[in-house]
Amino acid sequence: MSGELLTKSKIADALGTNPMRVTRFIERNKINTVKKEGKRELFKLTDFNALKNELNEPEAKEKAQSHSFSKDDYILTLKKQLEDQQKQFDEVLKSKDETIDSLKETIATSKHAYEDMKDQLTVKDNQITALTKLTNNAQTLNLVDKDPKRLQTAQGNAETKVEQSSSEKGVDNNQQASESEKPHKKHWWTWIRNN
């Protein structure tokens, strides 16, 4: 067995200690690996004679026992780590749920604001339409004030006919007035009578 290449855990089993103690011994004494198989590092057992001697001393045995971990200790440590990770996971989930609820509220508020803006735009569109009509009416009135002939165009044919009939009446009245203004023609017999 002394010429065999062993992993840290096999060396620890052979020496009756834990793998952590073997790792610390390797680092302290700068022992090089003889061979690597993937991630596994292999060492000669003979390189650990000094560690074997340390472990055989009575004080070292007590230290080794105080530093060694039993399987139950490993299990308890792992359970504690799992509980801590579960708590962190639960906190992350809770935070995620709160974030989702907050985003839902933000979306609802934005949707409400969007609907309000749509309503306001509809009101503004109606106001613009009304203002456009008023502006067109004001422009039409302004043009009529400047050029009354456009009023005839704006009012249509019905009013034009009314104006034509009134102008015809004016012509008849003018003819009657011109006839009454003419001097009466004097006949020959009225001259004789007067003399």
mmCIF file of C-alpha atoms in Angstrom, residues 14-148:
data_model
loop_
_atom_site.group_PDB
_atom_site.id
_atom_site.type_symbol
_atom_site.label_atom_id
_atom_site.label_comp_id
_atom_site.label_asym_id
_atom_site.label_seq_id
_atom_site.Cartn_x
_atom_site.Cartn_y
_atom_site.Cartn_z
ATOM 1 C CA ALA A 14 -5.422 5.083 6.065
ATOM 2 C CA LEU A 15 -4.022 7.465 8.712
ATOM 3 C CA GLY A 16 -7.232 7.613 10.741
ATOM 4 C CA THR A 17 -7.842 11.355 10.341
ATOM 5 C CA ASN A 18 -10.078 13.641 8.261
ATOM 6 C CA PRO A 19 -9.451 14.917 4.703
ATOM 7 C CA MET A 20 -9.184 18.554 5.914
ATOM 8 C CA ARG A 21 -6.195 17.687 8.100
ATOM 9 C CA VAL A 22 -4.543 15.969 5.127
ATOM 10 C CA THR A 23 -5.212 19.042 2.929
ATOM 11 C CA ARG A 24 -3.698 21.377 5.552
ATOM 12 C CA PHE A 25 -0.662 19.106 5.836
ATOM 13 C CA ILE A 26 -0.207 19.164 2.043
ATOM 14 C CA GLU A 27 -0.373 22.974 1.950
ATOM 15 C CA ARG A 28 1.912 23.408 4.967
ATOM 16 C CA ASN A 29 4.574 21.000 3.677
ATOM 17 C CA LYS A 30 4.086 21.902 -0.013
ATOM 18 C CA ILE A 31 3.672 18.312 -1.149
ATOM 19 C CA ASN A 32 3.260 17.981 -4.912
ATOM 20 C CA THR A 33 0.751 15.719 -6.547
ATOM 21 C CA VAL A 34 2.239 12.718 -8.260
ATOM 22 C CA LYS A 35 -0.568 12.274 -10.753
ATOM 23 C CA LYS A 36 -3.921 13.824 -11.703
ATOM 24 C CA GLU A 37 -6.913 11.876 -12.943
ATOM 25 C CA GLY A 38 -9.452 14.479 -14.010
ATOM 26 C CA LYS A 39 -10.016 16.575 -10.901
ATOM 27 C CA ARG A 40 -8.625 13.939 -8.525
ATOM 28 C CA GLU A 41 -5.130 14.533 -7.178
ATOM 29 C CA LEU A 42 -3.104 11.406 -6.284
ATOM 30 C CA PHE A 43 -0.304 11.309 -3.701
ATOM 31 C CA LYS A 44 2.178 8.730 -2.349
ATOM 32 C CA LEU A 45 1.339 7.523 1.131
ATOM 33 C CA THR A 46 5.027 7.650 2.028
ATOM 34 C CA ASP A 47 4.933 11.465 1.729
ATOM 35 C CA PHE A 48 2.657 11.524 4.771
ATOM 36 C CA ASN A 49 4.938 9.688 7.279
ATOM 37 C CA ALA A 50 5.447 12.977 9.137
ATOM 38 C CA LEU A 51 1.683 13.412 9.430
ATOM 39 C CA LYS A 52 1.428 9.798 10.696
ATOM 40 C CA ASN A 53 4.008 10.543 13.401
ATOM 41 C CA GLU A 54 2.128 13.737 14.395
ATOM 42 C CA LEU A 55 -1.085 11.806 14.700
ATOM 43 C CA ASN A 56 0.519 9.108 16.914
ATOM 44 C CA GLU A 57 1.528 11.673 19.545
ATOM 45 C CA PRO A 58 -1.064 11.855 22.374
ATOM 46 C CA GLU A 59 -1.592 15.629 22.076
ATOM 47 C CA ALA A 60 -2.011 15.355 18.338
ATOM 48 C CA LYS A 61 -4.630 12.626 18.780
ATOM 49 C CA GLU A 62 -6.685 14.904 21.018
ATOM 50 C CA LYS A 63 -6.340 17.776 18.535
ATOM 51 C CA ALA A 64 -7.271 15.493 15.667
ATOM 52 C CA GLN A 65 -10.361 14.309 17.511
ATOM 53 C CA SER A 66 -11.340 17.891 18.372
ATOM 54 C CA HIS A 67 -10.793 18.978 14.746
ATOM 55 C CA SER A 68 -12.316 15.939 13.140
ATOM 56 C CA PHE A 69 -15.895 16.009 12.014
ATOM 57 C CA SER A 70 -18.162 13.075 12.318
ATOM 58 C CA LYS A 71 -20.720 12.195 9.687
ATOM 59 C CA ASP A 72 -23.432 13.567 11.984
ATOM 60 C CA ASP A 73 -21.625 16.913 12.148
ATOM 61 C CA TYR A 74 -21.440 17.009 8.335
ATOM 62 C CA ILE A 75 -25.137 16.194 8.091
ATOM 63 C CA LEU A 76 -26.050 18.900 10.615
ATOM 64 C CA THR A 77 -23.870 21.435 8.788
ATOM 65 C CA LEU A 78 -25.443 20.527 5.472
ATOM 66 C CA LYS A 79 -28.943 20.772 6.966
ATOM 67 C CA LYS A 80 -28.133 24.216 8.331
ATOM 68 C CA GLN A 81 -26.826 25.328 4.927
ATOM 69 C CA LEU A 82 -29.934 23.953 3.234
ATOM 70 C CA GLU A 83 -32.191 25.781 5.705
ATOM 71 C CA ASP A 84 -30.307 29.036 5.073
ATOM 72 C CA GLN A 85 -30.582 28.562 1.324
ATOM 73 C CA GLN A 86 -34.308 27.787 1.670
ATOM 74 C CA LYS A 87 -34.796 31.026 3.645
ATOM 75 C CA GLN A 88 -32.929 33.006 0.988
ATOM 76 C CA PHE A 89 -34.974 31.334 -1.730
ATOM 77 C CA ASP A 90 -38.227 32.152 0.095
ATOM 78 C CA GLU A 91 -37.132 35.778 0.484
ATOM 79 C CA VAL A 92 -36.308 35.971 -3.220
ATOM 80 C CA LEU A 93 -39.737 34.519 -4.095
ATOM 81 C CA LYS A 94 -41.481 36.940 -1.748
ATOM 82 C CA SER A 95 -39.555 39.858 -3.226
ATOM 83 C CA LYS A 96 -40.399 38.656 -6.734
ATOM 84 C CA ASP A 97 -44.117 38.425 -5.869
ATOM 85 C CA GLU A 98 -44.035 41.942 -4.408
ATOM 86 C CA THR A 99 -42.310 43.214 -7.537
ATOM 87 C CA ILE A 100 -44.945 41.544 -9.739
ATOM 88 C CA ASP A 101 -47.773 43.073 -7.682
ATOM 89 C CA SER A 102 -46.116 46.482 -7.887
ATOM 90 C CA LEU A 103 -45.755 46.157 -11.662
ATOM 91 C CA LYS A 104 -49.411 45.122 -11.986
ATOM 92 C CA GLU A 105 -50.451 48.229 -10.052
ATOM 93 C CA THR A 106 -48.222 50.393 -12.241
ATOM 94 C CA ILE A 107 -49.758 48.866 -15.381
ATOM 95 C CA ALA A 108 -53.293 49.449 -14.070
ATOM 96 C CA THR A 109 -52.465 53.071 -13.220
ATOM 97 C CA SER A 110 -50.875 53.604 -16.641
ATOM 98 C CA LYS A 111 -53.907 52.061 -18.342
ATOM 99 C CA HIS A 112 -56.236 54.389 -16.419
ATOM 100 C CA ALA A 113 -54.070 57.393 -17.326
ATOM 101 C CA TYR A 114 -54.108 56.289 -20.976
ATOM 102 C CA GLU A 115 -57.921 56.087 -20.973
ATOM 103 C CA ASP A 116 -58.109 59.556 -19.395
ATOM 104 C CA MET A 117 -55.787 60.949 -22.062
ATOM 105 C CA LYS A 118 -57.886 59.343 -24.794
ATOM 106 C CA ASP A 119 -61.004 61.016 -23.357
ATOM 107 C CA GLN A 120 -59.198 64.353 -23.168
ATOM 108 C CA LEU A 121 -58.051 63.979 -26.784
ATOM 109 C CA THR A 122 -61.645 63.293 -27.865
ATOM 110 C CA VAL A 123 -62.802 66.451 -26.072
ATOM 111 C CA LYS A 124 -59.985 68.445 -27.689
ATOM 112 C CA ASP A 125 -60.863 67.040 -31.122
ATOM 113 C CA ASN A 126 -64.472 68.162 -30.619
ATOM 114 C CA GLN A 127 -63.307 71.600 -29.506
ATOM 115 C CA ILE A 128 -61.029 71.895 -32.541
ATOM 116 C CA THR A 129 -63.905 70.932 -34.844
ATOM 117 C CA ALA A 130 -66.172 73.560 -33.237
ATOM 118 C CA LEU A 131 -63.437 76.202 -33.434
ATOM 119 C CA THR A 132 -62.829 75.361 -37.095
ATOM 120 C CA LYS A 133 -66.519 75.900 -37.853
ATOM 121 C CA LEU A 134 -66.525 79.210 -35.969
ATOM 122 C CA THR A 135 -63.380 80.332 -37.796
ATOM 123 C CA ASN A 136 -64.931 79.497 -41.160
ATOM 124 C CA ASN A 137 -68.082 81.442 -40.248
ATOM 125 C CA ALA A 138 -66.011 84.429 -39.111
ATOM 126 C CA GLN A 139 -64.022 84.389 -42.351
ATOM 127 C CA THR A 140 -67.222 84.254 -44.390
ATOM 128 C CA LEU A 141 -68.655 87.249 -42.496
ATOM 129 C CA ASN A 142 -65.406 89.149 -42.933
ATOM 130 C CA LEU A 143 -65.422 88.550 -46.689
ATOM 131 C CA VAL A 144 -69.056 89.683 -46.934
ATOM 132 C CA ASP A 145 -68.219 92.899 -45.083
ATOM 133 C CA LYS A 146 -65.398 93.618 -47.520
ATOM 134 C CA ASP A 147 -67.257 92.643 -50.701
ATOM 135 C CA PRO A 148 -71.075 92.635 -50.517
#
